Tab-separated table of C-alpha atoms in Angstrom:
chain	number	residue	atom	x	y	z
A	1	UNK	CA	53.601	15.759	-77.302
A	2	UNK	CA	51.591	17.899	-79.725
A	3	UNK	CA	52.760	21.123	-78.080
A	4	UNK	CA	56.381	20.004	-78.351
A	5	UNK	CA	55.925	19.029	-82.012
A	6	UNK	CA	54.305	22.403	-82.775
A	7	UNK	CA	57.199	24.182	-81.058
A	8	UNK	CA	59.620	22.188	-83.205
A	9	UNK	CA	57.561	23.032	-86.302
A	10	UNK	CA	57.753	26.758	-85.530
A	11	UNK	CA	61.466	26.622	-84.693
A	12	UNK	CA	62.246	24.710	-87.894
A	13	UNK	CA	60.324	27.191	-90.040
A	14	UNK	CA	61.976	30.152	-88.319
A	15	UNK	CA	65.430	28.885	-89.247
A	16	UNK	CA	64.762	27.899	-92.871
A	17	UNK	CA	62.343	30.565	-94.104
A	18	UNK	CA	65.002	33.299	-94.385
A	19	UNK	CA	65.986	33.554	-98.056
A	20	UNK	CA	69.346	31.907	-98.542
A	21	UNK	CA	71.183	30.048	-101.268
A	22	UNK	CA	69.167	26.840	-100.850
A	23	UNK	CA	65.802	28.620	-100.857
A	24	UNK	CA	66.782	30.740	-103.863
A	25	UNK	CA	67.633	27.595	-105.828
A	26	UNK	CA	64.381	25.839	-104.867
A	27	UNK	CA	62.458	28.972	-105.872
A	28	UNK	CA	64.164	29.076	-109.265
A	29	UNK	CA	63.456	25.393	-109.908
A	30	UNK	CA	59.833	25.914	-108.870
A	31	UNK	CA	59.382	28.890	-111.188
A	32	UNK	CA	60.887	26.949	-114.079
A	33	UNK	CA	59.040	23.725	-113.100
A	34	UNK	CA	62.467	22.195	-113.370
A	35	UNK	CA	62.895	18.913	-111.408
A	36	UNK	CA	60.968	20.366	-108.456
A	37	UNK	CA	60.129	16.994	-106.839
A	38	UNK	CA	63.720	15.681	-106.599
A	39	UNK	CA	65.053	19.058	-105.422
A	40	UNK	CA	62.372	19.419	-102.716
A	41	UNK	CA	62.977	15.824	-101.642
A	42	UNK	CA	66.751	16.355	-101.337
A	43	UNK	CA	66.303	19.522	-99.259
A	44	UNK	CA	63.672	18.014	-96.942
A	45	UNK	CA	65.567	14.721	-96.477
A	46	UNK	CA	68.800	16.597	-95.786
A	47	UNK	CA	67.068	18.646	-93.095
A	48	UNK	CA	65.585	15.474	-91.588
A	49	UNK	CA	69.053	13.886	-91.394
A	50	UNK	CA	70.641	17.029	-89.934
A	51	UNK	CA	67.871	17.571	-87.367
A	52	UNK	CA	68.040	13.924	-86.305
A	53	UNK	CA	71.814	14.194	-85.991
A	54	UNK	CA	71.420	17.223	-83.747
A	55	UNK	CA	68.898	15.453	-81.506
A	56	UNK	CA	71.205	12.416	-81.335
A	57	UNK	CA	74.007	14.636	-80.023
A	58	UNK	CA	76.206	14.844	-83.114
A	59	UNK	CA	76.510	18.573	-82.483
A	60	UNK	CA	79.276	17.874	-79.968
A	61	UNK	CA	81.439	16.590	-82.834
A	62	UNK	CA	80.918	19.857	-84.704
A	63	UNK	CA	82.014	21.900	-81.693
A	64	UNK	CA	85.058	19.700	-81.037
A	65	UNK	CA	86.265	19.555	-84.651
A	66	UNK	CA	86.254	23.152	-85.940
A	67	UNK	CA	88.603	22.165	-88.779
A	68	UNK	CA	85.700	20.258	-90.367
A	69	UNK	CA	83.624	23.446	-90.432
A	70	UNK	CA	86.577	25.335	-91.945
A	71	UNK	CA	86.860	22.831	-94.803
A	72	UNK	CA	83.099	22.993	-95.419
A	73	UNK	CA	83.191	26.783	-95.198
A	74	UNK	CA	85.829	27.253	-97.915
A	75	UNK	CA	84.281	24.621	-100.152
A	76	UNK	CA	80.996	26.507	-99.741
A	77	UNK	CA	82.644	29.843	-100.580
A	78	UNK	CA	84.022	28.444	-103.855
A	79	UNK	CA	80.753	26.767	-104.818
A	80	UNK	CA	78.563	29.784	-103.986
A	81	UNK	CA	80.869	32.182	-105.838
A	82	UNK	CA	80.808	29.926	-108.912
A	83	UNK	CA	77.013	29.636	-108.761
A	84	UNK	CA	76.720	33.431	-108.416
A	85	UNK	CA	78.817	33.895	-111.558
A	86	UNK	CA	76.593	31.433	-113.445
A	87	UNK	CA	73.512	33.389	-112.329
A	88	UNK	CA	75.050	36.664	-113.491
A	89	UNK	CA	75.959	35.068	-116.840
A	90	UNK	CA	72.357	33.836	-117.297
A	91	UNK	CA	71.095	37.337	-116.494
A	92	UNK	CA	73.540	38.902	-118.979
A	93	UNK	CA	72.608	36.500	-121.782
A	94	UNK	CA	68.864	36.852	-121.118
A	95	UNK	CA	66.248	35.343	-123.396
A	96	UNK	CA	64.930	32.948	-120.786
A	97	UNK	CA	61.171	32.729	-120.191
A	98	UNK	CA	58.448	30.361	-119.126
A	99	UNK	CA	56.343	28.737	-121.792
A	100	UNK	CA	53.422	26.330	-121.795
A	101	UNK	CA	55.907	23.492	-121.854
A	102	UNK	CA	57.731	24.641	-118.781
A	103	UNK	CA	60.946	26.485	-118.142
A	104	UNK	CA	64.598	25.931	-118.879
A	105	UNK	CA	65.509	22.267	-118.704
A	106	UNK	CA	68.686	20.714	-117.327
A	107	UNK	CA	69.382	17.226	-116.112
A	108	UNK	CA	67.804	15.951	-112.921
A	109	UNK	CA	71.273	14.874	-111.760
A	110	UNK	CA	72.581	18.432	-112.117
A	111	UNK	CA	69.613	19.879	-110.191
A	112	UNK	CA	69.942	17.316	-107.401
A	113	UNK	CA	73.719	17.708	-107.111
A	114	UNK	CA	73.316	21.497	-106.898
A	115	UNK	CA	70.694	21.112	-104.152
A	116	UNK	CA	73.010	18.722	-102.268
A	117	UNK	CA	75.950	21.126	-102.547
A	118	UNK	CA	73.918	24.180	-101.506
A	119	UNK	CA	72.701	22.271	-98.451
A	120	UNK	CA	75.754	20.363	-97.258
A	121	UNK	CA	78.472	22.899	-98.160
A	122	UNK	CA	76.884	25.557	-95.971
A	123	UNK	CA	78.479	25.575	-92.506
A	124	UNK	CA	75.484	27.498	-91.147
A	125	UNK	CA	73.377	24.398	-91.667
A	126	UNK	CA	75.528	22.608	-89.093
A	127	UNK	CA	75.370	25.496	-86.646
A	128	UNK	CA	71.642	26.226	-87.054
A	129	UNK	CA	70.105	22.857	-87.867
A	130	UNK	CA	72.420	20.500	-85.976
A	131	UNK	CA	73.574	22.572	-83.007
A	132	UNK	CA	70.751	25.055	-82.438
A	133	UNK	CA	67.766	22.846	-83.280
A	134	UNK	CA	69.491	19.916	-81.573
A	135	UNK	CA	69.947	21.979	-78.401
A	136	UNK	CA	66.367	23.248	-78.494
A	137	UNK	CA	65.069	19.730	-79.054
A	138	UNK	CA	67.083	18.253	-76.211
A	139	UNK	CA	65.931	21.041	-73.905
A	140	UNK	CA	62.262	20.477	-74.750
A	141	UNK	CA	61.841	17.333	-72.669
A	142	UNK	CA	60.561	15.386	-75.690
A	143	UNK	CA	63.418	15.783	-78.181
A	144	UNK	CA	62.146	13.380	-80.837
A	145	UNK	CA	58.683	14.942	-80.913
A	146	UNK	CA	60.379	18.319	-81.307
A	147	UNK	CA	62.416	16.831	-84.172
A	148	UNK	CA	59.249	15.481	-85.846
A	149	UNK	CA	57.757	18.977	-85.749
A	150	UNK	CA	60.941	20.573	-87.137
A	151	UNK	CA	61.137	18.008	-89.961
A	152	UNK	CA	57.460	18.618	-90.825
A	153	UNK	CA	58.200	22.363	-90.905
A	154	UNK	CA	60.996	21.740	-93.389
A	155	UNK	CA	58.783	19.533	-95.584
A	156	UNK	CA	55.956	22.104	-95.592
A	157	UNK	CA	58.314	24.960	-96.407
A	158	UNK	CA	60.223	23.352	-99.279
A	159	UNK	CA	57.080	21.819	-100.782
A	160	UNK	CA	55.277	25.156	-100.616
A	161	UNK	CA	58.244	27.073	-102.021
A	162	UNK	CA	58.911	24.627	-104.847
A	163	UNK	CA	55.350	23.967	-105.952
A	164	UNK	CA	53.881	27.315	-104.926
A	165	UNK	CA	56.371	29.224	-107.061
A	166	UNK	CA	54.289	28.454	-110.153
A	167	UNK	CA	51.714	30.978	-108.900
A	168	UNK	CA	54.199	33.610	-110.075
A	169	UNK	CA	54.362	32.032	-113.566
A	170	UNK	CA	52.545	34.907	-115.346
A	171	UNK	CA	55.244	37.303	-114.155
A	172	UNK	CA	58.040	35.002	-115.313
A	173	UNK	CA	56.596	34.657	-118.799
A	174	UNK	CA	58.740	37.756	-119.514
A	175	UNK	CA	62.500	37.311	-120.084
A	176	UNK	CA	63.254	40.493	-118.092
A	177	UNK	CA	61.764	38.940	-114.930
A	178	UNK	CA	64.174	35.996	-115.229
A	179	UNK	CA	67.079	38.402	-115.624
A	180	UNK	CA	66.068	40.244	-112.453
A	181	UNK	CA	65.632	36.945	-110.580
A	182	UNK	CA	69.045	35.700	-111.703
A	183	UNK	CA	70.696	38.941	-110.620
A	184	UNK	CA	69.004	38.691	-107.197
A	185	UNK	CA	70.048	35.039	-106.861
A	186	UNK	CA	73.605	35.887	-107.910
A	187	UNK	CA	73.795	38.746	-105.379
A	188	UNK	CA	72.368	36.482	-102.653
A	189	UNK	CA	74.907	33.736	-103.375
A	190	UNK	CA	77.784	36.230	-103.526
A	191	UNK	CA	76.820	37.904	-100.236
A	192	UNK	CA	76.605	34.540	-98.494
A	193	UNK	CA	79.998	33.546	-99.982
A	194	UNK	CA	81.559	36.780	-98.675
A	195	UNK	CA	79.969	36.258	-95.269
A	196	UNK	CA	81.334	32.699	-95.126
A	197	UNK	CA	84.791	33.852	-96.238
A	198	UNK	CA	84.852	36.384	-93.401
A	199	UNK	CA	83.989	33.594	-90.975
């Protein structure tokens, strides 16, 4: 059981550690100390639901209804492109920096809704988390222990990324660092949007 859970943990981390739109957003919230708890919770809970769905066999629905993935794909393209433009606008305007009181503040609802959109409007999450992890789990002999490990991997990653980002706070006390980060986030979002648009 422990070996299977550890395998799931490693597989889960392998799939989510690569910097993508979701991770970039969690990193930004963590650096700004901006609603980190709710954002981390949304990302980890979403992964738990998706991994469980994959283990339960929901992946067959994804493979038999490609039109659903197409709808999600184009919705994701629009959202990611819009978010990229917002990041570029923030970088252009500049003036953002960390202070003793924290970083830029927006509503918790806005942060959570952005985290939800970045997670659920990404068709790769259905292919990687539902289909791939679901297949690996079901081939492990102890699928639910594998799922427990994968979910724990997700929790560890998002918690570490969100709350560990503050270690870079001294760097982000300078407005220029925020501009560079926003440009990198914008480029990341735009590249993912282009990749999704190309199918």
